[in-house]
Coordinates of C-alpha atoms in Angstrom, one line a residue:
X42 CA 206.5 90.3 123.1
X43 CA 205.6 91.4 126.5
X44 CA 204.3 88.8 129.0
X45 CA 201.9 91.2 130.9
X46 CA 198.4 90.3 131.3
X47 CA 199.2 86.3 131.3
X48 CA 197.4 85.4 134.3
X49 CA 195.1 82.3 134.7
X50 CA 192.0 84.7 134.9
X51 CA 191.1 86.3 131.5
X52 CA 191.1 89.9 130.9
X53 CA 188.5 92.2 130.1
X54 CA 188.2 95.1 127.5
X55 CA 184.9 96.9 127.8
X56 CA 184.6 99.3 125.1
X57 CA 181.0 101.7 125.7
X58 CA 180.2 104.4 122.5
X59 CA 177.7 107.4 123.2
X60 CA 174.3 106.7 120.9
X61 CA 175.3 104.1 118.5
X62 CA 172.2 102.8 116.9
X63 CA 172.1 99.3 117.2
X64 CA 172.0 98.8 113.5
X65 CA 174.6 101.5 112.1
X66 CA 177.3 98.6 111.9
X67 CA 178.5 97.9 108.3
X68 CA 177.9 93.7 108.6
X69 CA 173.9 94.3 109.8
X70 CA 173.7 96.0 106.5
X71 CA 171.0 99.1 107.6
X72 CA 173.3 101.4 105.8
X73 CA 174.3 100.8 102.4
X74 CA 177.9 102.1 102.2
X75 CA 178.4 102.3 105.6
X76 CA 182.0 100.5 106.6
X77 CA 183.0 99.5 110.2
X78 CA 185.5 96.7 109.7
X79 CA 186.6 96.4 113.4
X80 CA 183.0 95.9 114.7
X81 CA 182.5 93.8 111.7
X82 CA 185.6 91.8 112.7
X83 CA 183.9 91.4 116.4
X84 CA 181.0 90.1 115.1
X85 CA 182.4 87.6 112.7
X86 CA 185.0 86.4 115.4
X87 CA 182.6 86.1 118.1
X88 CA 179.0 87.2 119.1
X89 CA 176.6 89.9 117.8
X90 CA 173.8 90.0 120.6
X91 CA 171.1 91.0 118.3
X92 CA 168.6 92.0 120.9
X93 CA 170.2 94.0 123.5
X94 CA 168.3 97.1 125.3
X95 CA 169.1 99.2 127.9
X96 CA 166.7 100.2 130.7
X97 CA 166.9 104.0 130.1
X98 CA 168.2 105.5 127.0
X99 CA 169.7 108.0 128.8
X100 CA 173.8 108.6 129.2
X101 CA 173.8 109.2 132.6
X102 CA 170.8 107.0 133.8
X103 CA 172.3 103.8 131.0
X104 CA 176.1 104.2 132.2
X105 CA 175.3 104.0 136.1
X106 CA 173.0 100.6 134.8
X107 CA 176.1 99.1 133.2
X108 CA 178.5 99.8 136.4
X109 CA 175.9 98.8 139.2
X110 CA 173.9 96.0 136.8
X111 CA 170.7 98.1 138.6
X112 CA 167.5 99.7 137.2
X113 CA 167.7 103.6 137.4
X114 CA 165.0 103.8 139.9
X115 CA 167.3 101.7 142.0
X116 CA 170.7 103.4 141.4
X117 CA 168.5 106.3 141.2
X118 CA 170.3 108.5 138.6
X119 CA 167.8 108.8 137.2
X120 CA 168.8 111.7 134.5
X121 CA 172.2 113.7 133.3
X122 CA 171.5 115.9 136.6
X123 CA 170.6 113.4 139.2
X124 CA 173.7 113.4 141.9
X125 CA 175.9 110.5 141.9
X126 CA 174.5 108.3 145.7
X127 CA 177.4 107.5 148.0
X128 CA 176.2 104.2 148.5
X129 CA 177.0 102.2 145.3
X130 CA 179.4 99.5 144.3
X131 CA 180.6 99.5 140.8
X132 CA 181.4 96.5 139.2
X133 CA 185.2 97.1 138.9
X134 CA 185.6 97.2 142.6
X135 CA 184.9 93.8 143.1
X136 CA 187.0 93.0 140.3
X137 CA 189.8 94.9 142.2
X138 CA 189.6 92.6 145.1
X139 CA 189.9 89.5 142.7
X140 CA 193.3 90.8 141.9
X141 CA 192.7 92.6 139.1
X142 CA 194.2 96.5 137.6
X143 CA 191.7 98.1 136.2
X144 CA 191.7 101.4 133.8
X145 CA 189.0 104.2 132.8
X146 CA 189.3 106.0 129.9
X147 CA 186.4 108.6 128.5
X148 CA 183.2 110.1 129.4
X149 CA 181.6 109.2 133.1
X150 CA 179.6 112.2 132.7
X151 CA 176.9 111.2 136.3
X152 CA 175.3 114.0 137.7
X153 CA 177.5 116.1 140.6
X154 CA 180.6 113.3 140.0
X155 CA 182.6 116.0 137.6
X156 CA 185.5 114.8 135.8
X157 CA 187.4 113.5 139.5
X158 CA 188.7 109.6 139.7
X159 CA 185.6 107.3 141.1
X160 CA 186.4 103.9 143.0
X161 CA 186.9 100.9 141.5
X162 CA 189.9 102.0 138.9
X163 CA 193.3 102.5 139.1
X164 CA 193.8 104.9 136.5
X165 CA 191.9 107.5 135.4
X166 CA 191.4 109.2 132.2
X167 CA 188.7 111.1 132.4
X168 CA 187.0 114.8 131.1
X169 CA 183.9 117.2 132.4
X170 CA 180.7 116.6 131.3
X171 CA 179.7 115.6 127.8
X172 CA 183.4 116.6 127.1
X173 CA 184.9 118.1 123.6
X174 CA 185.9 116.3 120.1
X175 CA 188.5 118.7 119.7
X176 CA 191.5 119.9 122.1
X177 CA 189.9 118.4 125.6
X178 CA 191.4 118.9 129.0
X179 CA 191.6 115.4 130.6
X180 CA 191.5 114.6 134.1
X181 CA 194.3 112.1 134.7
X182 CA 194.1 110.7 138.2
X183 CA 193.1 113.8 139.6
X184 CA 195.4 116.6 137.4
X185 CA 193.7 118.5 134.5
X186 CA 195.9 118.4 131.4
X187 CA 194.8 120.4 128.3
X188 CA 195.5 118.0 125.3
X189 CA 197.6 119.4 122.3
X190 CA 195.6 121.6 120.0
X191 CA 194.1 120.2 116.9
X192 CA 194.4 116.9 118.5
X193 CA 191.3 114.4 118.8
X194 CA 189.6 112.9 121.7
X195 CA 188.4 109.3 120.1
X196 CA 192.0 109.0 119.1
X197 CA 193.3 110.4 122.8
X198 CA 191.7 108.3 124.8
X199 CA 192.7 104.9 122.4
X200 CA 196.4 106.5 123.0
X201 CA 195.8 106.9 127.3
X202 CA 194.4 103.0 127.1
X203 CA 197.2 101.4 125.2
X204 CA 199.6 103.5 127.0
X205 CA 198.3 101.8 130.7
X206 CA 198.0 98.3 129.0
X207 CA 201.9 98.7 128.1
X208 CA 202.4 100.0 131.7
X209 CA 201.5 97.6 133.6
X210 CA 203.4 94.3 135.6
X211 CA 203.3 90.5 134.9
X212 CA 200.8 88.4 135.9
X213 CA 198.4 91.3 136.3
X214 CA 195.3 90.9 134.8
X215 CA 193.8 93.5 134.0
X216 CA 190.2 95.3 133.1
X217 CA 190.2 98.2 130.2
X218 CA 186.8 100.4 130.7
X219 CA 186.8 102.2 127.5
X220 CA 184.1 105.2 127.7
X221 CA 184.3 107.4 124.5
X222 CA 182.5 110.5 124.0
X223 CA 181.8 109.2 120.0
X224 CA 178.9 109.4 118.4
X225 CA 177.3 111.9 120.7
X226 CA 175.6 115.4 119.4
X227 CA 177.3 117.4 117.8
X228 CA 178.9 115.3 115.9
X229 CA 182.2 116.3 114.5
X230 CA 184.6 113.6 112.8
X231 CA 188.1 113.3 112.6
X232 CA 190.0 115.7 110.4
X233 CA 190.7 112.2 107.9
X234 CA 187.4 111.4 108.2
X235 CA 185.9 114.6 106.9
X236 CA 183.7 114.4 103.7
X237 CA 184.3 110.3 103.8
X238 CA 179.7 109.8 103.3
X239 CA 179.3 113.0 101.0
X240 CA 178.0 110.7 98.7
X241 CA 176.4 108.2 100.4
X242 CA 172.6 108.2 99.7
X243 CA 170.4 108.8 102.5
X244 CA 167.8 106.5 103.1
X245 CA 164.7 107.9 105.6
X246 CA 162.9 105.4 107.5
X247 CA 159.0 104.5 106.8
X248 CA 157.7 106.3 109.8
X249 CA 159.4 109.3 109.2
X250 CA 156.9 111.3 107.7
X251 CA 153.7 109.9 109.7
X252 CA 153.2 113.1 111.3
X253 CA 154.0 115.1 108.8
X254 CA 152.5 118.8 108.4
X255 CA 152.4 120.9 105.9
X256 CA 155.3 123.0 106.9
X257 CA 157.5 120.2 107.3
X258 CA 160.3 119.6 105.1
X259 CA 161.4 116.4 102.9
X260 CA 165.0 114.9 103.8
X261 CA 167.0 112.2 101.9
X262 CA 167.4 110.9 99.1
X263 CA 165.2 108.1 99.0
X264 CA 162.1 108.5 101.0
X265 CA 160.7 104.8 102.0
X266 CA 156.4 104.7 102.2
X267 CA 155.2 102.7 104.6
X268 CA 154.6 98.8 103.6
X269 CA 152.4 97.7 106.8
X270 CA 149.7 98.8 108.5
X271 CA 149.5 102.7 110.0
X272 CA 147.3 103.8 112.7
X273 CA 147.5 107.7 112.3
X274 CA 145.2 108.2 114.4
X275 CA 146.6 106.7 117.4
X276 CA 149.9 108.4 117.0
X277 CA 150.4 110.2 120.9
X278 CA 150.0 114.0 120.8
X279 CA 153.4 114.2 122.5
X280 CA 154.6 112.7 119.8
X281 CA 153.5 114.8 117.0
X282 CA 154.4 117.8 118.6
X283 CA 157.6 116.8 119.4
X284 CA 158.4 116.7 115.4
X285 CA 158.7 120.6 115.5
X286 CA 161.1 121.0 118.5
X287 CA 165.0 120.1 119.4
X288 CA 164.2 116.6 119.0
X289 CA 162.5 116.5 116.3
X290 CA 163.2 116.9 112.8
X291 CA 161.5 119.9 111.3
X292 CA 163.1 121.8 113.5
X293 CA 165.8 119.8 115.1
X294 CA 168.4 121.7 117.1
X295 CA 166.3 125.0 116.9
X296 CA 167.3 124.6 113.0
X297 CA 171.1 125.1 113.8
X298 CA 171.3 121.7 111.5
X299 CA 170.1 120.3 108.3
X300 CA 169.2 116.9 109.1
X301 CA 171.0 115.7 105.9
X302 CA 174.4 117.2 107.4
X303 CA 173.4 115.6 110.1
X304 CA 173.0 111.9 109.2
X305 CA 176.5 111.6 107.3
X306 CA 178.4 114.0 110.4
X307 CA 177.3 111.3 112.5
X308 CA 178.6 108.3 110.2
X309 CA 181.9 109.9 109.6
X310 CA 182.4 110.6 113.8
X311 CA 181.3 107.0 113.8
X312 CA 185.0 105.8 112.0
X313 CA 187.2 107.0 114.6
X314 CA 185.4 104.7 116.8
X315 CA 186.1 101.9 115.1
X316 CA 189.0 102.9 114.4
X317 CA 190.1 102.7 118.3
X318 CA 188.4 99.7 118.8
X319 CA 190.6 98.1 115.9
X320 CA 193.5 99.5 117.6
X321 CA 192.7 97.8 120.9
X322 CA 192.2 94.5 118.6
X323 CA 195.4 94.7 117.3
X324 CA 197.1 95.2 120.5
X325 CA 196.1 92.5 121.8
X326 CA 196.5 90.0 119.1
X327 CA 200.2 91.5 119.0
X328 CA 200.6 90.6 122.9
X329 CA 199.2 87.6 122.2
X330 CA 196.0 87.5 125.0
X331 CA 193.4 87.3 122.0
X332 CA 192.5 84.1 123.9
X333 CA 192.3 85.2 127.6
X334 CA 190.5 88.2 127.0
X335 CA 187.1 89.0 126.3
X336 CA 186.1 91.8 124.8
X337 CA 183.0 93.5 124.8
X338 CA 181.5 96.4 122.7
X339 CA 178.3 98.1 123.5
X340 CA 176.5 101.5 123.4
X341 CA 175.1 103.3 125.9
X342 CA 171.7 104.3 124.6
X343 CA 170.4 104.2 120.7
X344 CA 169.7 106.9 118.3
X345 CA 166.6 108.1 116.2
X346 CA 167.2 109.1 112.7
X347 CA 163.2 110.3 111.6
X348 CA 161.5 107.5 113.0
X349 CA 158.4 109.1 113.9
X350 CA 159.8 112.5 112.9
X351 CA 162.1 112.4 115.7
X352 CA 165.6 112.1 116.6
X353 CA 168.0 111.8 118.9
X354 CA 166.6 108.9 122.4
X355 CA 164.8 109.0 125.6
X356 CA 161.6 107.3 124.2
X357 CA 160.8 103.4 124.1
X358 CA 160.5 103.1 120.1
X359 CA 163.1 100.5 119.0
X360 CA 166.0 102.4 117.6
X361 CA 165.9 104.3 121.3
X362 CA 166.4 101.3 123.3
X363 CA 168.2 99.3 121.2
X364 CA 172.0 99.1 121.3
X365 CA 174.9 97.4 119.8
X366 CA 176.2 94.9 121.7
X367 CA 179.2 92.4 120.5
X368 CA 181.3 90.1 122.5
X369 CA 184.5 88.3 121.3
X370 CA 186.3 85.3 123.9
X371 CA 187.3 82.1 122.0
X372 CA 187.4 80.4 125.1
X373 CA 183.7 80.6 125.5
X374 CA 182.0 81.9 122.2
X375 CA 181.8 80.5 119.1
X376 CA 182.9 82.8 116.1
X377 CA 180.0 84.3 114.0
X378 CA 177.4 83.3 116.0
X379 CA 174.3 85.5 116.4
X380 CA 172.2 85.3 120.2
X381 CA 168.4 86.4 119.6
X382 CA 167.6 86.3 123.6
X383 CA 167.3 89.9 125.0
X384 CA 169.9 91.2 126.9
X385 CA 170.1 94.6 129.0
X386 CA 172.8 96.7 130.1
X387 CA 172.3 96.1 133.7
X388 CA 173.5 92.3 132.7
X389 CA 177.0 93.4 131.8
X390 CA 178.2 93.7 135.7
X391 CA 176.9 90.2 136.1
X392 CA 178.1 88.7 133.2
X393 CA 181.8 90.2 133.6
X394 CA 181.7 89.1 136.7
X395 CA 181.1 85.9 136.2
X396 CA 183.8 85.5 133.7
X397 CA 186.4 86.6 136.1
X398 CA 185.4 83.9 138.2
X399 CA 183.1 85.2 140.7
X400 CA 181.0 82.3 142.0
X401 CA 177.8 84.8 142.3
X402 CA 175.8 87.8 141.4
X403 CA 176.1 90.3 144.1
X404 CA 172.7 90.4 145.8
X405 CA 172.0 94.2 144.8
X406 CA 172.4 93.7 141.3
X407 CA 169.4 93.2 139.4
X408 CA 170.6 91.9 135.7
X409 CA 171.8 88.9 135.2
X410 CA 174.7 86.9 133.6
X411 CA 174.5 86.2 129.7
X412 CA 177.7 83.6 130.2
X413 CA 175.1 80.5 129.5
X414 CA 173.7 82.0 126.3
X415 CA 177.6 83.0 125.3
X416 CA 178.4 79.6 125.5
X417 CA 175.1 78.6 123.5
X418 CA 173.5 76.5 126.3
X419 CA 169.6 76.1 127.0
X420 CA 168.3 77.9 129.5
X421 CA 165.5 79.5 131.0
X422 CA 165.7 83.3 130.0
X423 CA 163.9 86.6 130.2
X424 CA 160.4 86.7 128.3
X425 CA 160.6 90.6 128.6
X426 CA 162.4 93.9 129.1
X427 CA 161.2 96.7 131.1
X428 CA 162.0 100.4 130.1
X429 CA 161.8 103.6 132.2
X430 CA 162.6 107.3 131.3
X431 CA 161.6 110.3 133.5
X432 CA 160.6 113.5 132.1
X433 CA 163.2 116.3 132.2
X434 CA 163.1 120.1 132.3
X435 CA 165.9 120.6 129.7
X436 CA 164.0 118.4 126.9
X437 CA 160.6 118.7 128.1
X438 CA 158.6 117.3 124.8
X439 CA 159.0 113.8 125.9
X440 CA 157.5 112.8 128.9
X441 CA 157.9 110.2 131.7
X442 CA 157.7 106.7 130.5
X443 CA 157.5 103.2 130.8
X444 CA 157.5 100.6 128.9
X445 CA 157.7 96.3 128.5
X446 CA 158.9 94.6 125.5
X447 CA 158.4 90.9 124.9
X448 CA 159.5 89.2 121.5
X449 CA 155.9 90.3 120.1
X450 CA 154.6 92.9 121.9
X451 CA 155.7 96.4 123.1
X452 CA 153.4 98.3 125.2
X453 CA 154.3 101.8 126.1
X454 CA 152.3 104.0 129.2
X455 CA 153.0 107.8 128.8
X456 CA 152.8 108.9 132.4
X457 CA 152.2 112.7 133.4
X458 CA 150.4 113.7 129.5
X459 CA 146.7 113.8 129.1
X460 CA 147.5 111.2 125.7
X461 CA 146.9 107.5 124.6
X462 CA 149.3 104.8 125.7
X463 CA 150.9 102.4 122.8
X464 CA 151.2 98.7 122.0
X465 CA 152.8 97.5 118.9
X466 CA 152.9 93.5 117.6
X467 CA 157.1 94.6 116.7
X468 CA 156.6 91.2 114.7
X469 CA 154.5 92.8 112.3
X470 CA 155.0 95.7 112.6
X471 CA 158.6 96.6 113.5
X472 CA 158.7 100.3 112.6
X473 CA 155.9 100.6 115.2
X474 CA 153.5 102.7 113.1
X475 CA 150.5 100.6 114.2
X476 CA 149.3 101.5 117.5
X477 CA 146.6 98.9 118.9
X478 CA 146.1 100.1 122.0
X479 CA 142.3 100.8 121.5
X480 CA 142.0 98.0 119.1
X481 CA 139.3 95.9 121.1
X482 CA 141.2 92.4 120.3
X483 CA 144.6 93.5 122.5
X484 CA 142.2 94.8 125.2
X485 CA 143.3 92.1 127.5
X486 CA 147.0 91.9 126.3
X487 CA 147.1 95.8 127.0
X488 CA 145.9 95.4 130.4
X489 CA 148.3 92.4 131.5
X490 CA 151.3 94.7 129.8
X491 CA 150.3 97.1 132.1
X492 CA 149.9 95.5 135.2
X493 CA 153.4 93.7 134.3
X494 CA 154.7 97.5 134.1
X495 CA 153.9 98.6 137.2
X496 CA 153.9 95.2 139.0
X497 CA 157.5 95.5 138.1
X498 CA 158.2 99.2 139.7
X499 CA 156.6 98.1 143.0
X500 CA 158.7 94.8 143.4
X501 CA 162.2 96.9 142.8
X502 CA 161.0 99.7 144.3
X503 CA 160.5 102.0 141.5
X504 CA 157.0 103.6 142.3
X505 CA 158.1 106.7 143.4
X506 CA 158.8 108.9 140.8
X507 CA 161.8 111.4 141.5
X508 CA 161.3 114.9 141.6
X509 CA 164.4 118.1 141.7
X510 CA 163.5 121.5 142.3
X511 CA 163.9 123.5 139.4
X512 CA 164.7 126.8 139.6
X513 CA 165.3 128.0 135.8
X514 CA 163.6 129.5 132.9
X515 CA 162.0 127.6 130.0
X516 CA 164.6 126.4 127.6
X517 CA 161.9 124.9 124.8
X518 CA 161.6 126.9 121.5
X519 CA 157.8 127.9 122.1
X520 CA 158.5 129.4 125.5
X521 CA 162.0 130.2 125.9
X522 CA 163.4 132.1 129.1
X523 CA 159.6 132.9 130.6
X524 CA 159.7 130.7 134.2

């Protein structure tokens, strides 16, 4: 056994997927047949945060939120195109200076930032863009290096982190930032993995089929009615037209992909995941630093699978927001508990911090540390979550918005679209098919949501919406290559 890593301060492993839905884990049990025994093993030795949300589901906007712990208005990268500011601090850098080595390995994929190292790590695994499952050219502290052919990049990058946690001296502690490409579109498993769902029965969600037309096609294999409430008329225009387009599912892609295909491609490139994050378990059970080390997993942004006939993120329905988040430290948390509070990404910066041992949030930061509800204390805690997502030329079907969730209520304004704005009682009605906006009862809950939404963009600075020059043709399927 190696003696590396055996400092007084604890180590951190901070594993980040790309559009894992929050309840695609085996243990939650939203899948029938679905098997992920290494998250399943985080959960049961430690704790699944069962209401965690990021700010923008966005990979660009979301990852920038988990390395500052700012909004996107503030960091302002505020899409995949927005350039990377020269100003910010990223939450490894201070961990640097409290004496700690600390590794990237995967996608950083922020606007004009390439593949090249970024402060705050000492090594640096990284690839262009949204990257390749198969054969990728890495950027290892500064040198591309074409991978061997037929070889995969979830199982790559697991390979580039163990090798650095083998490499490095005693007494260091040390900070993994594991990024992985997995599950992002298109999805494309792992030779072994191949086929593994073929018979897995696809369920479609209750809303799926709410705006439904009568060219629209039937998917799955068991097609779920709604059981509460729907409000079709009240369904934003956006949102029905949306259905026929890249993003939605009649004709998703441009109709490159059967949304069938699509479902079990995405839970088969889902086991390689889990696979590494088993691997970095293992390793570090084998070390033995199970006990000073947390270890955090988390996605960047959620994932639509027909909810409202659409797919894929970027608007504030549940399943886009939403992420997996799971945190394992016997030190501090209990094993199999389950933390209801709601937690962002932009309080990962914080909380890591804090476990290192810094005395204090940094004064930029705007989330906040989760330690006191790891450790199961009573505190005062966040009554709401704010969501922002600005409108972008490449995907323009879903327009800018914002959004506020409480543990009832979600309101949603749809900024820049002559439509109707949303609010949902997610108690009731947690597929969100009941929009109450205009129902005169909620008139004065509407209008406090609202003023709560944009009172919040004027005290952190987020009223000014960002605007880019853009210079390009139409890319959308109606209008394609006229400017």
């Amino acid at each position: 056994m190696q003696v590396f890593g055996q400092s007084a301060k604890p180590n951190i492993v901070f594993i980040l997927s790309d559009d894992h839905r929050y309840d695609f884990m085996g243990f939650t049990g939203a899948v029938p047949g679905l098997k992920t025994p290494n998250m399943d093993r985080i959960a049961a030795e430690g704790a699944h945060m069962n209401n965690a949300f990021v700010s923008t589901s966005l990979c660009s906007p979301s990852r920038a939120s988990i390395l500052t712990g700012q909004y996107a208005h503030t960091h302002t990268i505020v899409d995949n195109q927005a350039p990377l500011p020269d100003d910010l601090t990223f939450f490894p850098q201070y961990l640097q200076e409290m004496g700690y080595k600390t590794g990237f390995f995967g996608k950083w994929h922020m606007g004009n930032t390439d593949d090249m190292p970024q402060p705050g790590f000492d090594q640096w695994v990284s690839f262009r863009g949204q990257g390749t499952y198969y054969d990728p050219v890495f950027n290892i502290n500064g040198k591309r290096i074409p991978q061997p052919e037929g070889s995969y990049t979830s199982d790559l990058l697991t390979n580039e982190a163990l090798s650095w946690l083998n490499s490095l001296e005693e007494e260091e502690p040390f900070m993994l930032y594991l990024s992985h490409k997995a599950v992002h579109s298109e999805f494309q498993p792992a030779k072994r993995h191949e086929g593994m769902y073929d018979t897995l029965p696809i369920v479609t969600p209750p809303s799926m089929y709410l705006t439904a037309t009568d060219s629209s096609k039937f998917y799955g294999d068991i097609i779920r009615a709604p059981e509460t409430k729907v409000n079709y008329k009240d369904i934003p225009d956006w949102v029905r037209k949306q259905r026929y387009s890249w993003h939605g599912v009649d004709y998703m892609y441009h109709g490159q992909l059967p949304f069938n295909v699509f479902y079990k491609s995405y839970l088969e490139t889902l086991m390689a995941l889990d696979e590494s994050i088993g691997r970095v378990m293992d390793w570090l059970e084998e070390e033995g630093l199970e006990e000073n080390t947390i270890v955090v997993y988390m996605g960047d942004n959620g994932f639509s699978f027909g909810e409202h006939g659409l797919i894929d993120k970027r608007h504030a329905y549940e399943e886009s927001m939403k992420v997996p988040l799971l945190v394992k430290y016997p030190k501090m948390v209990k094993p199999g508990i389950t933390i209801d509070q709601m937690v962002m990404n932009i309080d990962i910066a914080p909380t890591l911090l804090e476990v290192a041992g810094m005395s204090s949030t940094p004064e930029q930061m705007q989330g906040e540390s989760f330690v006191p509800l790891l450790e199961q204390k009573k505190v005062d805690w966040r009554e709401k979550v704010f969501y922002e997502y600005y409108w972008e030329m490449a995907y323009p079907s879903t327009p800018t918005v914002f959004a506020v969730r409480t543990d009832q209520y979600k309101y949603i304004f749809n900024q820049g679209v002559w439509d109707i704005n949303e609010l949902y009682d997610i108690q009731k009605d947690p597929y969100e098919m009941n929009n109450l906006i205009r129902d005169p009862e909620y008139k004065d809950l509407s209008k406090r949501l609202r003023n709560e939404v944009w009172d919040w963009l004027e005290n952190t600075d987020g009223t000014q919406i960002p605007l880019k020059p853009i210079r390009h043709p139409k890319l959308d399927h109606r209008f394609q290559r006229t400017y």
